[in-house]
């Protein structure tokens, strides 16, 4: 079983210039839920053997340095040992979800070293609250780093959204930020084929849904699904992450974005369908339950309510992941960070490989296409002549 989100990476061992839909096929909520549980290690319950080994190594290092004469060489050796131990401690902290903190943690501090300064759209000077604020990430500095800490750190979803939209054009970015726009939807087809993987960012009011899905015609089949909201000051709060893959029904051509039905859950059409036989007397009451009041799906609009649904037979990993609360702050932060990194990696490998990277965005029913570019908008000297 993988023990960190890096072990899940579909890009591991693959050249940057071969993007395809298979990059996402093994990335879903069940895998990430399992990885989250495996990476949550309470240091108060660490194994005695691990502690003994660490103590033995520390004593051995101290013995070696104590035998050296007091000289610049000894001081340099001691400093090097301290630096190496500090690096190991920080890498352990980044890899252990026990230390994750929605208010700000080491991931945020490390990723902050890759932020681009000077954006006209994303400016946050609130000391101590930068973690929840969106920033534009320098993708080259982030993905081409030789710093092991940067390579192990994961960005926030808010900064991933800000970065992606900053690589589109001014109209698209400003539409997302415009409070007069009731609904904004951005999607990118990873593989432009029927039922190919689609990456989504949707804002309605101050609520945001982000994830990865396939359009099956009658429903959206989600592999990752994260919900967040932002305050009047622009600070983001992740509120929900699906612990298993799920789906959203499409009713009269409109997806029920705020509804996520877990895999293997029972589902009945909220309205009678002329293509289906009438329900039997034993099913009539169940089949006519409105979707909004059905106990067999998760109502994301009320994340504080305990999710309840009727499911079929479950796999072992699904049983295991049922112990995870989909509104648990640490879990939601973990999955949103994994999603954020994949979002950014998706466009970066295409920039690096000089592949065309197109997306579609919609504002209150008006659909436009945009080509994502290496250049970012909203900074001094930007050139946004083409969209």
JSON list of C-alpha atoms in Angstrom, two decimals, residues 52-283:
[
{"chain": "A", "resi": 52, "resn": "UNK", "atom": "CA", "xyz": [15.82, 3.13, 19.38]},
{"chain": "A", "resi": 53, "resn": "UNK", "atom": "CA", "xyz": [17.30, 3.24, 15.89]},
{"chain": "A", "resi": 54, "resn": "UNK", "atom": "CA", "xyz": [17.07, 7.03, 15.79]},
{"chain": "A", "resi": 55, "resn": "UNK", "atom": "CA", "xyz": [18.66, 7.31, 19.22]},
{"chain": "A", "resi": 56, "resn": "UNK", "atom": "CA", "xyz": [21.45, 4.90, 18.25]},
{"chain": "A", "resi": 57, "resn": "UNK", "atom": "CA", "xyz": [22.18, 6.89, 15.10]},
{"chain": "A", "resi": 58, "resn": "UNK", "atom": "CA", "xyz": [22.22, 10.12, 17.09]},
{"chain": "A", "resi": 59, "resn": "UNK", "atom": "CA", "xyz": [24.62, 8.67, 19.68]},
{"chain": "A", "resi": 60, "resn": "UNK", "atom": "CA", "xyz": [26.85, 7.25, 16.94]},
{"chain": "A", "resi": 61, "resn": "UNK", "atom": "CA", "xyz": [27.00, 10.63, 15.19]},
{"chain": "A", "resi": 62, "resn": "UNK", "atom": "CA", "xyz": [27.77, 12.37, 18.47]},
{"chain": "A", "resi": 63, "resn": "UNK", "atom": "CA", "xyz": [30.55, 9.88, 19.20]},
{"chain": "A", "resi": 64, "resn": "UNK", "atom": "CA", "xyz": [32.16, 10.40, 15.80]},
{"chain": "A", "resi": 65, "resn": "UNK", "atom": "CA", "xyz": [32.09, 14.18, 16.05]},
{"chain": "A", "resi": 66, "resn": "UNK", "atom": "CA", "xyz": [33.37, 14.12, 19.64]},
{"chain": "A", "resi": 67, "resn": "UNK", "atom": "CA", "xyz": [36.48, 12.24, 18.52]},
{"chain": "A", "resi": 68, "resn": "UNK", "atom": "CA", "xyz": [37.35, 14.94, 16.02]},
{"chain": "A", "resi": 69, "resn": "UNK", "atom": "CA", "xyz": [39.59, 17.74, 17.27]},
{"chain": "A", "resi": 70, "resn": "UNK", "atom": "CA", "xyz": [37.84, 21.01, 17.97]},
{"chain": "A", "resi": 71, "resn": "UNK", "atom": "CA", "xyz": [38.38, 22.68, 14.62]},
{"chain": "A", "resi": 72, "resn": "UNK", "atom": "CA", "xyz": [36.49, 24.23, 11.69]},
{"chain": "A", "resi": 73, "resn": "UNK", "atom": "CA", "xyz": [36.24, 20.73, 10.22]},
{"chain": "A", "resi": 74, "resn": "UNK", "atom": "CA", "xyz": [34.50, 19.47, 13.35]},
{"chain": "A", "resi": 75, "resn": "UNK", "atom": "CA", "xyz": [32.15, 22.43, 13.41]},
{"chain": "A", "resi": 76, "resn": "UNK", "atom": "CA", "xyz": [31.32, 21.89, 9.75]},
{"chain": "A", "resi": 77, "resn": "UNK", "atom": "CA", "xyz": [30.65, 18.19, 10.38]},
{"chain": "A", "resi": 78, "resn": "UNK", "atom": "CA", "xyz": [28.35, 18.96, 13.30]},
{"chain": "A", "resi": 79, "resn": "UNK", "atom": "CA", "xyz": [26.54, 21.59, 11.28]},
{"chain": "A", "resi": 80, "resn": "UNK", "atom": "CA", "xyz": [26.11, 19.18, 8.39]},
{"chain": "A", "resi": 81, "resn": "UNK", "atom": "CA", "xyz": [24.70, 16.51, 10.69]},
{"chain": "A", "resi": 82, "resn": "UNK", "atom": "CA", "xyz": [22.27, 19.01, 12.18]},
{"chain": "A", "resi": 83, "resn": "UNK", "atom": "CA", "xyz": [21.16, 20.15, 8.74]},
{"chain": "A", "resi": 84, "resn": "UNK", "atom": "CA", "xyz": [20.64, 16.57, 7.58]},
{"chain": "A", "resi": 85, "resn": "UNK", "atom": "CA", "xyz": [18.61, 15.74, 10.67]},
{"chain": "A", "resi": 86, "resn": "UNK", "atom": "CA", "xyz": [16.51, 18.87, 10.25]},
{"chain": "A", "resi": 87, "resn": "UNK", "atom": "CA", "xyz": [15.84, 17.95, 6.62]},
{"chain": "A", "resi": 88, "resn": "UNK", "atom": "CA", "xyz": [14.79, 14.42, 7.62]},
{"chain": "A", "resi": 89, "resn": "UNK", "atom": "CA", "xyz": [12.48, 15.81, 10.29]},
{"chain": "A", "resi": 90, "resn": "UNK", "atom": "CA", "xyz": [10.84, 18.21, 7.84]},
{"chain": "A", "resi": 91, "resn": "UNK", "atom": "CA", "xyz": [10.40, 15.52, 5.19]},
{"chain": "A", "resi": 92, "resn": "UNK", "atom": "CA", "xyz": [8.79, 13.30, 7.82]},
{"chain": "A", "resi": 93, "resn": "UNK", "atom": "CA", "xyz": [6.46, 16.13, 8.79]},
{"chain": "A", "resi": 94, "resn": "UNK", "atom": "CA", "xyz": [5.47, 16.73, 5.17]},
{"chain": "A", "resi": 95, "resn": "UNK", "atom": "CA", "xyz": [4.83, 13.02, 4.67]},
{"chain": "A", "resi": 96, "resn": "UNK", "atom": "CA", "xyz": [2.76, 12.60, 7.86]},
{"chain": "A", "resi": 97, "resn": "UNK", "atom": "CA", "xyz": [-0.83, 13.84, 7.65]},
{"chain": "A", "resi": 98, "resn": "UNK", "atom": "CA", "xyz": [-0.92, 13.98, 11.45]},
{"chain": "A", "resi": 99, "resn": "UNK", "atom": "CA", "xyz": [0.87, 17.33, 11.15]},
{"chain": "A", "resi": 100, "resn": "UNK", "atom": "CA", "xyz": [-1.43, 18.82, 8.51]},
{"chain": "A", "resi": 101, "resn": "UNK", "atom": "CA", "xyz": [-3.30, 21.91, 9.66]},
{"chain": "A", "resi": 102, "resn": "UNK", "atom": "CA", "xyz": [-6.03, 23.72, 7.68]},
{"chain": "A", "resi": 103, "resn": "UNK", "atom": "CA", "xyz": [-4.95, 27.00, 9.29]},
{"chain": "A", "resi": 104, "resn": "UNK", "atom": "CA", "xyz": [-1.40, 26.61, 7.98]},
{"chain": "A", "resi": 105, "resn": "UNK", "atom": "CA", "xyz": [1.40, 24.05, 8.15]},
{"chain": "A", "resi": 106, "resn": "UNK", "atom": "CA", "xyz": [4.81, 23.18, 6.72]},
{"chain": "A", "resi": 107, "resn": "UNK", "atom": "CA", "xyz": [3.38, 22.44, 3.27]},
{"chain": "A", "resi": 108, "resn": "UNK", "atom": "CA", "xyz": [2.15, 26.04, 3.08]},
{"chain": "A", "resi": 109, "resn": "UNK", "atom": "CA", "xyz": [5.46, 27.46, 4.28]},
{"chain": "A", "resi": 110, "resn": "UNK", "atom": "CA", "xyz": [7.47, 25.48, 1.72]},
{"chain": "A", "resi": 111, "resn": "UNK", "atom": "CA", "xyz": [5.13, 26.09, -1.23]},
{"chain": "A", "resi": 112, "resn": "UNK", "atom": "CA", "xyz": [5.18, 29.82, -0.43]},
{"chain": "A", "resi": 113, "resn": "UNK", "atom": "CA", "xyz": [8.76, 29.90, -1.74]},
{"chain": "A", "resi": 114, "resn": "UNK", "atom": "CA", "xyz": [7.34, 29.26, -5.24]},
{"chain": "A", "resi": 115, "resn": "UNK", "atom": "CA", "xyz": [4.74, 32.04, -5.22]},
{"chain": "A", "resi": 116, "resn": "UNK", "atom": "CA", "xyz": [4.93, 34.74, -7.87]},
{"chain": "A", "resi": 117, "resn": "UNK", "atom": "CA", "xyz": [4.66, 38.22, -6.43]},
{"chain": "A", "resi": 118, "resn": "UNK", "atom": "CA", "xyz": [3.03, 41.21, -8.06]},
{"chain": "A", "resi": 119, "resn": "UNK", "atom": "CA", "xyz": [-0.31, 39.78, -9.20]},
{"chain": "A", "resi": 120, "resn": "UNK", "atom": "CA", "xyz": [-2.98, 42.43, -9.67]},
{"chain": "A", "resi": 121, "resn": "UNK", "atom": "CA", "xyz": [-5.69, 39.89, -8.88]},
{"chain": "A", "resi": 122, "resn": "UNK", "atom": "CA", "xyz": [-4.31, 37.90, -5.96]},
{"chain": "A", "resi": 123, "resn": "UNK", "atom": "CA", "xyz": [-2.81, 40.12, -3.30]},
{"chain": "A", "resi": 124, "resn": "UNK", "atom": "CA", "xyz": [-2.99, 39.05, 0.32]},
{"chain": "A", "resi": 125, "resn": "UNK", "atom": "CA", "xyz": [-0.88, 40.68, 2.99]},
{"chain": "A", "resi": 126, "resn": "UNK", "atom": "CA", "xyz": [-2.67, 39.27, 6.03]},
{"chain": "A", "resi": 127, "resn": "UNK", "atom": "CA", "xyz": [0.12, 37.98, 8.22]},
{"chain": "A", "resi": 128, "resn": "UNK", "atom": "CA", "xyz": [-0.45, 34.43, 9.40]},
{"chain": "A", "resi": 129, "resn": "UNK", "atom": "CA", "xyz": [-3.43, 33.86, 7.10]},
{"chain": "A", "resi": 130, "resn": "UNK", "atom": "CA", "xyz": [-1.67, 33.45, 3.77]},
{"chain": "A", "resi": 131, "resn": "UNK", "atom": "CA", "xyz": [-2.32, 29.70, 3.79]},
{"chain": "A", "resi": 132, "resn": "UNK", "atom": "CA", "xyz": [-6.03, 30.10, 3.01]},
{"chain": "A", "resi": 133, "resn": "UNK", "atom": "CA", "xyz": [-5.45, 32.84, 0.43]},
{"chain": "A", "resi": 134, "resn": "UNK", "atom": "CA", "xyz": [-4.99, 32.08, -3.29]},
{"chain": "A", "resi": 135, "resn": "UNK", "atom": "CA", "xyz": [-1.58, 32.75, -4.81]},
{"chain": "A", "resi": 136, "resn": "UNK", "atom": "CA", "xyz": [-0.07, 32.23, -8.25]},
{"chain": "A", "resi": 137, "resn": "UNK", "atom": "CA", "xyz": [2.56, 29.49, -8.24]},
{"chain": "A", "resi": 138, "resn": "UNK", "atom": "CA", "xyz": [5.65, 29.59, -10.44]},
{"chain": "A", "resi": 139, "resn": "UNK", "atom": "CA", "xyz": [5.21, 26.19, -12.10]},
{"chain": "A", "resi": 140, "resn": "UNK", "atom": "CA", "xyz": [8.78, 25.93, -13.32]},
{"chain": "A", "resi": 141, "resn": "UNK", "atom": "CA", "xyz": [10.15, 26.70, -9.88]},
{"chain": "A", "resi": 142, "resn": "UNK", "atom": "CA", "xyz": [7.73, 24.22, -8.31]},
{"chain": "A", "resi": 143, "resn": "UNK", "atom": "CA", "xyz": [8.09, 21.23, -10.65]},
{"chain": "A", "resi": 144, "resn": "UNK", "atom": "CA", "xyz": [11.73, 21.65, -11.72]},
{"chain": "A", "resi": 145, "resn": "UNK", "atom": "CA", "xyz": [13.04, 22.19, -8.21]},
{"chain": "A", "resi": 146, "resn": "UNK", "atom": "CA", "xyz": [16.04, 20.38, -6.77]},
{"chain": "A", "resi": 147, "resn": "UNK", "atom": "CA", "xyz": [14.92, 21.21, -3.24]},
{"chain": "A", "resi": 148, "resn": "UNK", "atom": "CA", "xyz": [13.59, 17.98, -1.69]},
{"chain": "A", "resi": 149, "resn": "UNK", "atom": "CA", "xyz": [11.23, 19.96, 0.54]},
{"chain": "A", "resi": 150, "resn": "UNK", "atom": "CA", "xyz": [9.57, 21.71, -2.40]},
{"chain": "A", "resi": 151, "resn": "UNK", "atom": "CA", "xyz": [9.33, 18.39, -4.20]},
{"chain": "A", "resi": 152, "resn": "UNK", "atom": "CA", "xyz": [7.53, 16.87, -1.21]},
{"chain": "A", "resi": 153, "resn": "UNK", "atom": "CA", "xyz": [5.21, 19.82, -0.50]},
{"chain": "A", "resi": 154, "resn": "UNK", "atom": "CA", "xyz": [1.69, 20.04, -1.91]},
{"chain": "A", "resi": 155, "resn": "UNK", "atom": "CA", "xyz": [-0.12, 23.29, -2.77]},
{"chain": "A", "resi": 156, "resn": "UNK", "atom": "CA", "xyz": [-3.57, 24.42, -1.68]},
{"chain": "A", "resi": 157, "resn": "UNK", "atom": "CA", "xyz": [-6.54, 24.09, -4.00]},
{"chain": "A", "resi": 158, "resn": "UNK", "atom": "CA", "xyz": [-7.10, 27.85, -3.90]},
{"chain": "A", "resi": 159, "resn": "UNK", "atom": "CA", "xyz": [-3.60, 28.52, -5.24]},
{"chain": "A", "resi": 160, "resn": "UNK", "atom": "CA", "xyz": [-3.97, 25.82, -7.89]},
{"chain": "A", "resi": 161, "resn": "UNK", "atom": "CA", "xyz": [-7.19, 27.47, -9.12]},
{"chain": "A", "resi": 162, "resn": "UNK", "atom": "CA", "xyz": [-5.55, 30.91, -9.10]},
{"chain": "A", "resi": 163, "resn": "UNK", "atom": "CA", "xyz": [-2.55, 29.55, -11.00]},
{"chain": "A", "resi": 164, "resn": "UNK", "atom": "CA", "xyz": [-4.55, 27.69, -13.64]},
{"chain": "A", "resi": 165, "resn": "UNK", "atom": "CA", "xyz": [-6.83, 30.63, -14.36]},
{"chain": "A", "resi": 166, "resn": "UNK", "atom": "CA", "xyz": [-3.82, 32.97, -14.49]},
{"chain": "A", "resi": 167, "resn": "UNK", "atom": "CA", "xyz": [-2.54, 30.85, -17.38]},
{"chain": "A", "resi": 168, "resn": "UNK", "atom": "CA", "xyz": [-5.78, 31.37, -19.38]},
{"chain": "A", "resi": 169, "resn": "UNK", "atom": "CA", "xyz": [-6.69, 34.94, -20.31]},
{"chain": "A", "resi": 170, "resn": "UNK", "atom": "CA", "xyz": [-7.89, 38.10, -18.63]},
{"chain": "A", "resi": 171, "resn": "UNK", "atom": "CA", "xyz": [-11.56, 37.57, -19.51]},
{"chain": "A", "resi": 172, "resn": "UNK", "atom": "CA", "xyz": [-11.65, 34.07, -18.03]},
{"chain": "A", "resi": 173, "resn": "UNK", "atom": "CA", "xyz": [-9.82, 35.05, -14.85]},
{"chain": "A", "resi": 174, "resn": "UNK", "atom": "CA", "xyz": [-11.91, 38.15, -14.25]},
{"chain": "A", "resi": 175, "resn": "UNK", "atom": "CA", "xyz": [-15.13, 36.22, -14.84]},
{"chain": "A", "resi": 176, "resn": "UNK", "atom": "CA", "xyz": [-14.20, 33.81, -12.06]},
{"chain": "A", "resi": 177, "resn": "UNK", "atom": "CA", "xyz": [-13.50, 36.71, -9.69]},
{"chain": "A", "resi": 178, "resn": "UNK", "atom": "CA", "xyz": [-16.52, 38.83, -10.70]},
{"chain": "A", "resi": 179, "resn": "UNK", "atom": "CA", "xyz": [-19.20, 38.61, -7.97]},
{"chain": "A", "resi": 180, "resn": "UNK", "atom": "CA", "xyz": [-21.81, 39.64, -10.54]},
{"chain": "A", "resi": 181, "resn": "UNK", "atom": "CA", "xyz": [-21.25, 36.34, -12.36]},
{"chain": "A", "resi": 182, "resn": "UNK", "atom": "CA", "xyz": [-23.64, 33.88, -10.74]},
{"chain": "A", "resi": 183, "resn": "UNK", "atom": "CA", "xyz": [-22.05, 30.73, -12.15]},
{"chain": "A", "resi": 184, "resn": "UNK", "atom": "CA", "xyz": [-18.59, 30.14, -13.60]},
{"chain": "A", "resi": 185, "resn": "UNK", "atom": "CA", "xyz": [-17.48, 26.76, -14.95]},
{"chain": "A", "resi": 186, "resn": "UNK", "atom": "CA", "xyz": [-14.02, 25.82, -16.24]},
{"chain": "A", "resi": 187, "resn": "UNK", "atom": "CA", "xyz": [-13.31, 22.38, -17.62]},
{"chain": "A", "resi": 188, "resn": "UNK", "atom": "CA", "xyz": [-10.46, 20.76, -19.49]},
{"chain": "A", "resi": 189, "resn": "UNK", "atom": "CA", "xyz": [-10.77, 17.50, -21.38]},
{"chain": "A", "resi": 190, "resn": "UNK", "atom": "CA", "xyz": [-7.61, 15.54, -20.67]},
{"chain": "A", "resi": 191, "resn": "UNK", "atom": "CA", "xyz": [-8.46, 13.14, -23.48]},
{"chain": "A", "resi": 192, "resn": "UNK", "atom": "CA", "xyz": [-10.80, 14.65, -26.05]},
{"chain": "A", "resi": 193, "resn": "UNK", "atom": "CA", "xyz": [-12.83, 11.52, -26.61]},
{"chain": "A", "resi": 194, "resn": "UNK", "atom": "CA", "xyz": [-16.23, 10.22, -25.62]},
{"chain": "A", "resi": 195, "resn": "UNK", "atom": "CA", "xyz": [-16.33, 9.63, -21.85]},
{"chain": "A", "resi": 196, "resn": "UNK", "atom": "CA", "xyz": [-12.76, 10.94, -21.51]},
{"chain": "A", "resi": 197, "resn": "UNK", "atom": "CA", "xyz": [-11.47, 12.37, -18.26]},
{"chain": "A", "resi": 198, "resn": "UNK", "atom": "CA", "xyz": [-12.50, 15.98, -17.54]},
{"chain": "A", "resi": 199, "resn": "UNK", "atom": "CA", "xyz": [-11.02, 18.32, -14.95]},
{"chain": "A", "resi": 200, "resn": "UNK", "atom": "CA", "xyz": [-13.51, 20.78, -13.48]},
{"chain": "A", "resi": 201, "resn": "UNK", "atom": "CA", "xyz": [-13.53, 24.03, -11.54]},
{"chain": "A", "resi": 202, "resn": "UNK", "atom": "CA", "xyz": [-17.01, 25.41, -10.87]},
{"chain": "A", "resi": 203, "resn": "UNK", "atom": "CA", "xyz": [-17.97, 28.45, -8.84]},
{"chain": "A", "resi": 204, "resn": "UNK", "atom": "CA", "xyz": [-21.51, 29.35, -7.91]},
{"chain": "A", "resi": 205, "resn": "UNK", "atom": "CA", "xyz": [-21.68, 32.32, -5.60]},
{"chain": "A", "resi": 206, "resn": "UNK", "atom": "CA", "xyz": [-18.91, 31.79, -3.09]},
{"chain": "A", "resi": 207, "resn": "UNK", "atom": "CA", "xyz": [-18.99, 27.99, -3.35]},
{"chain": "A", "resi": 208, "resn": "UNK", "atom": "CA", "xyz": [-16.47, 26.06, -5.45]},
{"chain": "A", "resi": 209, "resn": "UNK", "atom": "CA", "xyz": [-16.51, 22.48, -6.68]},
{"chain": "A", "resi": 210, "resn": "UNK", "atom": "CA", "xyz": [-13.35, 20.96, -8.14]},
{"chain": "A", "resi": 211, "resn": "UNK", "atom": "CA", "xyz": [-12.65, 17.47, -9.30]},
{"chain": "A", "resi": 212, "resn": "UNK", "atom": "CA", "xyz": [-12.18, 14.92, -12.04]},
{"chain": "A", "resi": 213, "resn": "UNK", "atom": "CA", "xyz": [-15.06, 13.15, -13.77]},
{"chain": "A", "resi": 214, "resn": "UNK", "atom": "CA", "xyz": [-16.28, 11.36, -16.89]},
{"chain": "A", "resi": 215, "resn": "UNK", "atom": "CA", "xyz": [-19.53, 12.31, -18.58]},
{"chain": "A", "resi": 216, "resn": "UNK", "atom": "CA", "xyz": [-21.59, 9.16, -19.07]},
{"chain": "A", "resi": 217, "resn": "UNK", "atom": "CA", "xyz": [-24.53, 11.01, -20.60]},
{"chain": "A", "resi": 218, "resn": "UNK", "atom": "CA", "xyz": [-26.97, 10.26, -17.80]},
{"chain": "A", "resi": 219, "resn": "UNK", "atom": "CA", "xyz": [-24.55, 11.04, -14.96]},
{"chain": "A", "resi": 220, "resn": "UNK", "atom": "CA", "xyz": [-21.13, 12.41, -14.11]},
{"chain": "A", "resi": 221, "resn": "UNK", "atom": "CA", "xyz": [-18.81, 9.70, -12.80]},
{"chain": "A", "resi": 222, "resn": "UNK", "atom": "CA", "xyz": [-16.43, 11.34, -10.31]},
{"chain": "A", "resi": 223, "resn": "UNK", "atom": "CA", "xyz": [-12.98, 10.02, -9.46]},
{"chain": "A", "resi": 224, "resn": "UNK", "atom": "CA", "xyz": [-12.18, 13.02, -7.24]},
{"chain": "A", "resi": 225, "resn": "UNK", "atom": "CA", "xyz": [-14.66, 15.52, -5.80]},
{"chain": "A", "resi": 226, "resn": "UNK", "atom": "CA", "xyz": [-13.81, 18.41, -3.49]},
{"chain": "A", "resi": 227, "resn": "UNK", "atom": "CA", "xyz": [-15.99, 21.24, -2.28]},
{"chain": "A", "resi": 228, "resn": "UNK", "atom": "CA", "xyz": [-14.83, 24.57, -0.85]},
{"chain": "A", "resi": 229, "resn": "UNK", "atom": "CA", "xyz": [-16.10, 28.06, -0.11]},
{"chain": "A", "resi": 230, "resn": "UNK", "atom": "CA", "xyz": [-14.45, 31.44, 0.28]},
{"chain": "A", "resi": 231, "resn": "UNK", "atom": "CA", "xyz": [-15.12, 34.42, 2.50]},
{"chain": "A", "resi": 232, "resn": "UNK", "atom": "CA", "xyz": [-15.67, 38.06, 1.59]},
{"chain": "A", "resi": 233, "resn": "UNK", "atom": "CA", "xyz": [-11.95, 38.64, 2.18]},
{"chain": "A", "resi": 234, "resn": "UNK", "atom": "CA", "xyz": [-10.99, 35.91, -0.31]},
{"chain": "A", "resi": 235, "resn": "UNK", "atom": "CA", "xyz": [-9.90, 33.25, 2.19]},
{"chain": "A", "resi": 236, "resn": "UNK", "atom": "CA", "xyz": [-10.74, 29.69, 1.16]},
{"chain": "A", "resi": 237, "resn": "UNK", "atom": "CA", "xyz": [-12.15, 26.92, 3.36]},
{"chain": "A", "resi": 238, "resn": "UNK", "atom": "CA", "xyz": [-12.26, 23.33, 2.08]},
{"chain": "A", "resi": 239, "resn": "UNK", "atom": "CA", "xyz": [-15.44, 21.70, 3.38]},
{"chain": "A", "resi": 240, "resn": "UNK", "atom": "CA", "xyz": [-15.92, 18.28, 1.75]},
{"chain": "A", "resi": 241, "resn": "UNK", "atom": "CA", "xyz": [-13.99, 15.55, -0.06]},
{"chain": "A", "resi": 242, "resn": "UNK", "atom": "CA", "xyz": [-15.54, 12.34, -1.31]},
{"chain": "A", "resi": 243, "resn": "UNK", "atom": "CA", "xyz": [-13.96, 9.31, 0.33]},
{"chain": "A", "resi": 244, "resn": "UNK", "atom": "CA", "xyz": [-15.04, 7.00, -2.50]},
{"chain": "A", "resi": 245, "resn": "UNK", "atom": "CA", "xyz": [-15.74, 7.48, -6.18]},
{"chain": "A", "resi": 246, "resn": "UNK", "atom": "CA", "xyz": [-19.25, 8.68, -6.88]},
{"chain": "A", "resi": 247, "resn": "UNK", "atom": "CA", "xyz": [-21.62, 10.16, -9.41]},
{"chain": "A", "resi": 248, "resn": "UNK", "atom": "CA", "xyz": [-23.92, 13.12, -9.96]},
{"chain": "A", "resi": 249, "resn": "UNK", "atom": "CA", "xyz": [-27.13, 12.50, -11.92]},
{"chain": "A", "resi": 250, "resn": "UNK", "atom": "CA", "xyz": [-27.91, 14.60, -14.98]},
{"chain": "A", "resi": 251, "resn": "UNK", "atom": "CA", "xyz": [-31.54, 15.69, -14.88]},
{"chain": "A", "resi": 252, "resn": "UNK", "atom": "CA", "xyz": [-33.05, 17.33, -17.95]},
{"chain": "A", "resi": 253, "resn": "UNK", "atom": "CA", "xyz": [-29.55, 17.96, -19.24]},
{"chain": "A", "resi": 254, "resn": "UNK", "atom": "CA", "xyz": [-28.39, 19.71, -16.05]},
{"chain": "A", "resi": 255, "resn": "UNK", "atom": "CA", "xyz": [-25.89, 17.98, -13.72]},
{"chain": "A", "resi": 256, "resn": "UNK", "atom": "CA", "xyz": [-26.81, 17.91, -10.05]},
{"chain": "A", "resi": 257, "resn": "UNK", "atom": "CA", "xyz": [-23.42, 19.37, -9.10]},
{"chain": "A", "resi": 258, "resn": "UNK", "atom": "CA", "xyz": [-24.14, 19.54, -5.38]},
{"chain": "A", "resi": 259, "resn": "UNK", "atom": "CA", "xyz": [-25.15, 15.88, -5.14]},
{"chain": "A", "resi": 260, "resn": "UNK", "atom": "CA", "xyz": [-22.62, 13.06, -4.89]},
{"chain": "A", "resi": 261, "resn": "UNK", "atom": "CA", "xyz": [-23.91, 9.48, -4.85]},
{"chain": "A", "resi": 262, "resn": "UNK", "atom": "CA", "xyz": [-21.25, 6.99, -3.68]},
{"chain": "A", "resi": 263, "resn": "UNK", "atom": "CA", "xyz": [-20.42, 4.00, -5.85]},
{"chain": "A", "resi": 264, "resn": "UNK", "atom": "CA", "xyz": [-22.70, 0.99, -5.23]},
{"chain": "A", "resi": 265, "resn": "UNK", "atom": "CA", "xyz": [-25.36, 3.22, -3.67]},
{"chain": "A", "resi": 266, "resn": "UNK", "atom": "CA", "xyz": [-28.94, 2.62, -4.67]},
{"chain": "A", "resi": 267, "resn": "UNK", "atom": "CA", "xyz": [-30.45, 5.35, -6.80]},
{"chain": "A", "resi": 268, "resn": "UNK", "atom": "CA", "xyz": [-33.93, 6.00, -8.16]},
{"chain": "A", "resi": 269, "resn": "UNK", "atom": "CA", "xyz": [-34.91, 8.67, -10.64]},
{"chain": "A", "resi": 270, "resn": "UNK", "atom": "CA", "xyz": [-36.33, 11.73, -8.86]},
{"chain": "A", "resi": 271, "resn": "UNK", "atom": "CA", "xyz": [-39.04, 12.06, -11.53]},
{"chain": "A", "resi": 272, "resn": "UNK", "atom": "CA", "xyz": [-40.96, 9.37, -13.45]},
{"chain": "A", "resi": 273, "resn": "UNK", "atom": "CA", "xyz": [-39.17, 8.36, -16.66]},
{"chain": "A", "resi": 274, "resn": "UNK", "atom": "CA", "xyz": [-41.08, 7.30, -19.81]},
{"chain": "A", "resi": 275, "resn": "UNK", "atom": "CA", "xyz": [-38.19, 4.96, -20.62]},
{"chain": "A", "resi": 276, "resn": "UNK", "atom": "CA", "xyz": [-38.59, 2.92, -17.43]},
{"chain": "A", "resi": 277, "resn": "UNK", "atom": "CA", "xyz": [-41.44, 0.64, -16.32]},
{"chain": "A", "resi": 278, "resn": "UNK", "atom": "CA", "xyz": [-43.65, 1.98, -13.53]},
{"chain": "A", "resi": 279, "resn": "UNK", "atom": "CA", "xyz": [-42.41, 1.08, -10.05]},
{"chain": "A", "resi": 280, "resn": "UNK", "atom": "CA", "xyz": [-43.93, -1.83, -8.21]},
{"chain": "A", "resi": 281, "resn": "UNK", "atom": "CA", "xyz": [-46.03, -1.19, -5.15]},
{"chain": "A", "resi": 282, "resn": "UNK", "atom": "CA", "xyz": [-43.12, -2.15, -2.90]},
{"chain": "A", "resi": 283, "resn": "UNK", "atom": "CA", "xyz": [-40.86, 0.33, -4.68]}
]
